[in-house]
Short mmCIF file of C-alpha atoms in Angstrom, two decimals:
data_model
loop_
_atom_site.label_atom_id
_atom_site.label_comp_id
_atom_site.label_asym_id
_atom_site.label_seq_id
_atom_site.Cartn_x
_atom_site.Cartn_y
_atom_site.Cartn_z
CA MET A 1 75.40 86.27 102.78
CA ILE A 2 76.19 82.71 101.78
CA ARG A 3 79.79 81.54 101.26
CA LEU A 4 81.22 78.08 100.10
CA ASN A 5 84.91 77.77 100.85
CA LYS A 6 86.74 74.96 99.20
CA VAL A 7 83.38 72.57 99.32
CA SER A 8 83.64 69.03 97.98
CA LYS A 9 81.21 66.43 98.24
CA THR A 10 81.85 62.43 97.60
CA TYR A 11 79.12 60.05 97.97
CA ARG A 12 80.19 56.25 98.73
CA THR A 13 78.24 52.71 98.68
CA ASP A 14 80.20 49.51 99.15
CA LYS A 15 81.60 49.20 95.95
CA VAL A 16 81.35 52.74 94.18
CA GLU A 17 82.76 56.27 95.42
CA THR A 18 81.46 59.09 93.32
CA LEU A 19 82.79 62.61 93.52
CA ALA A 20 79.72 65.04 93.02
CA LEU A 21 81.50 68.42 93.95
CA LYS A 22 85.06 69.65 94.00
CA ASP A 23 86.55 72.48 95.70
CA ILE A 24 83.59 74.97 95.14
CA ASP A 25 83.84 78.54 96.07
CA LEU A 26 80.76 80.32 95.71
CA GLN A 27 79.51 83.44 97.37
CA VAL A 28 75.84 84.70 97.05
CA ALA A 29 75.18 88.21 98.03
CA ARG A 30 72.09 89.29 99.96
CA GLY A 31 69.18 90.28 97.40
CA GLU A 32 70.71 88.58 94.29
CA PHE A 33 68.97 86.07 91.86
CA VAL A 34 71.36 83.36 90.81
CA ALA A 35 70.57 80.64 88.23
CA MET A 36 72.99 77.73 88.21
CA MET A 37 73.19 75.49 85.07
CA GLY A 38 75.02 72.73 83.95
CA PRO A 39 74.11 69.10 82.25
CA SER A 40 72.13 66.62 84.22
CA GLY A 41 74.29 64.82 86.86
CA CYS A 42 76.74 67.53 87.12
CA GLY A 43 76.31 68.20 90.67
CA LYS A 44 73.63 71.29 90.47
CA SER A 45 71.23 69.79 92.93
CA THR A 46 73.96 68.66 95.49
CA LEU A 47 75.20 72.27 95.48
CA LEU A 48 71.79 73.59 96.06
CA ASN A 49 71.47 71.16 98.87
CA LEU A 50 74.51 72.21 100.45
CA ILE A 51 73.40 75.72 100.27
CA GLY A 52 70.11 74.98 101.77
CA LEU A 53 71.79 72.88 104.82
CA LEU A 54 69.76 69.91 103.54
CA ASP A 55 73.37 68.09 103.27
CA ARG A 56 76.73 68.48 104.60
CA PRO A 57 79.91 68.82 102.76
CA GLY A 58 82.52 66.16 102.93
CA GLN A 59 85.41 68.83 102.96
CA GLY A 60 85.44 72.65 103.11
CA SER A 61 82.94 75.11 105.05
CA ILE A 62 79.98 76.93 104.41
CA GLU A 63 79.24 80.33 106.05
CA ILE A 64 75.81 81.95 106.45
CA ASP A 65 75.73 85.87 107.28
CA GLY A 66 79.55 85.13 108.31
CA VAL A 67 78.93 82.48 110.65
CA ALA A 68 80.61 79.02 109.79
CA ILE A 69 78.17 76.30 110.34
CA THR A 70 79.87 73.14 109.43
CA ARG A 71 80.31 72.08 113.11
CA TYR A 72 76.40 72.74 113.92
CA ARG A 73 74.44 69.63 114.95
CA ASP A 74 71.55 68.40 113.54
CA ARG A 75 69.29 70.44 115.53
CA GLN A 76 71.01 73.76 115.07
CA LEU A 77 71.02 73.20 111.27
CA ALA A 78 67.27 72.31 111.16
CA LYS A 79 66.40 75.42 113.20
CA LEU A 80 68.73 77.75 111.11
CA ARG A 81 67.17 76.06 107.85
CA ASN A 82 63.68 76.56 108.84
CA GLN A 83 64.36 80.29 109.80
CA THR A 84 66.39 81.23 106.81
CA PHE A 85 65.50 79.35 103.54
CA GLY A 86 62.41 78.31 101.73
CA PHE A 87 62.42 75.49 99.18
CA ILE A 88 60.58 75.12 95.98
CA PHE A 89 60.79 71.97 94.35
CA GLN A 90 59.94 70.55 90.50
CA SER A 91 57.28 68.26 91.47
CA PHE A 92 55.72 70.58 93.71
CA HIS A 93 55.47 67.98 96.84
CA LEU A 94 51.81 69.15 97.94
CA ILE A 95 50.07 67.04 100.25
CA PRO A 96 46.94 65.83 97.98
CA ASP A 97 44.49 65.28 101.04
CA LEU A 98 45.24 68.82 102.46
CA ARG A 99 43.54 71.99 101.35
CA VAL A 100 45.75 74.82 99.53
CA ILE A 101 45.73 76.89 102.80
CA ASP A 102 46.61 73.69 104.99
CA ASN A 103 49.67 72.97 102.45
CA VAL A 104 51.02 76.57 102.72
CA GLU A 105 50.53 76.31 106.66
CA LEU A 106 52.82 73.21 107.05
CA PRO A 107 56.18 75.12 107.58
CA LEU A 108 54.60 77.19 110.25
CA LEU A 109 54.02 74.18 112.43
CA TYR A 110 57.55 73.76 112.92
CA ARG A 111 58.23 77.36 114.17
CA SER A 112 57.96 79.13 117.31
CA GLY A 113 56.63 82.38 118.36
CA SER A 114 53.41 84.20 117.31
CA ASP A 115 53.23 82.02 114.10
CA GLY A 116 52.84 79.05 116.32
CA LYS A 117 49.03 80.24 116.81
CA SER A 118 46.53 78.77 114.57
CA SER A 119 45.09 82.01 113.81
CA GLU A 120 48.38 83.71 113.07
CA ARG A 121 49.36 80.78 110.73
CA ARG A 122 46.07 81.33 108.84
CA ARG A 123 46.90 84.84 108.51
CA LEU A 124 50.28 84.38 107.09
CA ALA A 125 49.21 81.46 104.96
CA ARG A 126 46.42 84.02 103.52
CA GLU A 127 48.86 86.65 102.69
CA ALA A 128 51.60 84.29 101.08
CA LEU A 129 48.67 83.18 98.68
CA GLU A 130 47.59 86.63 98.01
CA ARG A 131 51.10 87.33 97.00
CA VAL A 132 51.05 84.34 94.43
CA GLY A 133 47.68 85.31 93.28
CA LEU A 134 45.77 82.23 94.39
CA SER A 135 43.45 83.95 97.00
CA ALA A 136 40.36 82.46 95.51
CA ARG A 137 41.91 78.97 95.64
CA ILE A 138 42.41 78.46 99.36
CA ASP A 139 39.81 75.89 100.17
CA HIS A 140 40.65 73.82 96.95
CA TYR A 141 42.60 70.56 96.59
CA PRO A 142 45.86 70.10 94.58
CA ASN A 143 44.37 67.84 92.30
CA GLN A 144 41.77 70.61 91.67
CA LEU A 145 44.42 73.11 90.11
CA SER A 146 46.58 73.16 87.26
CA GLY A 147 50.40 72.62 87.38
CA GLY A 148 51.22 76.20 87.27
CA GLN A 149 48.51 76.78 89.96
CA GLN A 150 50.17 73.94 91.82
CA GLN A 151 53.68 75.68 91.63
CA ARG A 152 52.37 78.70 92.95
CA VAL A 153 50.78 77.22 96.12
CA ALA A 154 54.57 75.64 96.27
CA ILE A 155 56.03 79.06 96.47
CA ALA A 156 53.26 80.18 98.75
CA ARG A 157 54.46 77.56 101.42
CA ALA A 158 58.27 78.37 100.54
CA ILE A 159 57.74 82.02 101.56
CA VAL A 160 55.19 81.94 104.22
CA GLY A 161 57.70 81.87 106.69
CA GLN A 162 59.30 85.21 105.26
CA PRO A 163 62.44 83.44 104.50
CA GLN A 164 65.60 85.29 103.66
CA VAL A 165 66.46 82.95 100.73
CA LEU A 166 64.47 80.98 98.20
CA LEU A 167 66.13 77.77 96.80
CA ALA A 168 64.34 76.54 93.62
CA ASP A 169 65.16 73.28 92.09
CA GLU A 170 63.96 73.26 88.53
CA PRO A 171 60.85 75.23 89.41
CA THR A 172 59.40 75.45 85.89
CA GLY A 173 60.56 72.10 84.69
CA ASN A 174 56.99 70.53 84.83
CA LEU A 175 55.47 73.22 83.30
CA ASP A 176 54.63 74.69 79.83
CA SER A 177 56.16 77.85 78.65
CA LYS A 178 53.33 80.21 79.59
CA MET A 179 53.09 78.87 83.19
CA GLY A 180 56.92 78.49 83.29
CA ALA A 181 57.08 82.24 82.65
CA GLU A 182 54.16 83.15 85.23
CA VAL A 183 56.32 81.33 87.67
CA MET A 184 59.45 83.18 86.78
CA ASP A 185 57.69 86.48 87.06
CA ILE A 186 56.85 85.94 90.71
CA LEU A 187 60.37 84.73 91.58
CA LEU A 188 61.52 87.71 90.03
CA LYS A 189 59.00 90.07 91.85
CA LEU A 190 60.14 88.27 95.14
CA ASN A 191 63.74 88.90 94.09
CA ALA A 192 62.85 92.72 93.53
CA GLU A 193 60.97 92.98 97.27
CA GLY A 194 64.31 91.78 98.60
CA THR A 195 64.43 87.79 98.78
CA THR A 196 67.60 86.25 97.52
CA VAL A 197 66.98 83.54 95.20
CA VAL A 198 69.26 80.60 94.01
CA MET A 199 67.57 78.68 91.39
CA VAL A 200 68.70 75.53 89.42
CA THR A 201 67.38 75.48 85.65
CA HIS A 202 68.00 73.90 82.25
CA ASP A 203 66.17 76.89 80.67
CA GLU A 204 68.87 79.22 79.20
CA GLN A 205 66.09 81.87 78.52
CA GLU A 206 64.98 81.84 81.99
CA ALA A 207 68.56 82.03 83.38
CA ARG A 208 69.09 85.10 81.44
CA ARG A 209 66.54 87.20 83.31
CA VAL A 210 68.36 87.07 86.81
CA ASN A 211 71.50 88.59 87.97
CA ARG A 212 74.15 85.93 87.71
CA ILE A 213 74.61 82.34 85.94
CA VAL A 214 76.96 80.02 87.71
CA ARG A 215 77.71 76.98 85.58
CA VAL A 216 78.55 73.45 86.75
CA PHE A 217 80.44 71.00 85.06
CA ASP A 218 81.75 67.60 86.46
CA GLY A 219 81.46 68.93 89.69
CA GLN A 220 83.17 72.15 89.42
CA LEU A 221 82.16 75.70 88.60
CA VAL A 222 83.16 77.34 85.41
CA THR A 223 83.37 81.12 84.96
CA PRO A 224 80.30 82.76 86.22
CA GLU A 225 78.42 85.29 84.16
CA ARG A 226 77.12 88.38 85.49
CA LEU A 227 73.99 89.70 83.78
CA HIS A 228 72.08 92.28 85.87
CA ALA A 229 73.03 94.12 89.07
CA ALA A 230 71.35 92.84 92.06
#
């Protein structure tokens, strides 16, 4: 489903040039759950951003469902990104002045079609919150929730548009072990239902629960580990 061919990425300032990724060849199959691991600063988040079309490679090509998107314009990338990917971040990024259900509805405001109607957006948001076990918290505000509950709201927001792929950057990094395990259970359930998941993590125990570990070191991939069949 996702294919990176000889992808490299360099960041430049007036005085410094930093090679973040070099000659990355990576394929993610539909329905797979992949964990990306490596030391801080090794290029994991850069790689996740490239997969999610949040950034462009300096060299190489990226294919989504067999279509090379390297020459896509920004508007084309934004449309594909919105239709294909859901994003989960370590710091939740919820809007504090919006209720839970309004936070979850936000991605649908940028889409056209039936989910552009307010009644349909509300229905989809309620369904997403039910999937993560937060139906009773729809009228709460983020500061009224625990960290684990806030991350579940963030997951509901990521899945409300029914994305094919979830990209999670340290989704349990700000949670204690109990809350982290609950979030991992939700991600594994979503994957079992057919959603492809690519997750950056430092937690070896979490990574051992997924299909495959991809290790990144100094901007390059080392031999991947196949753990379970997708």
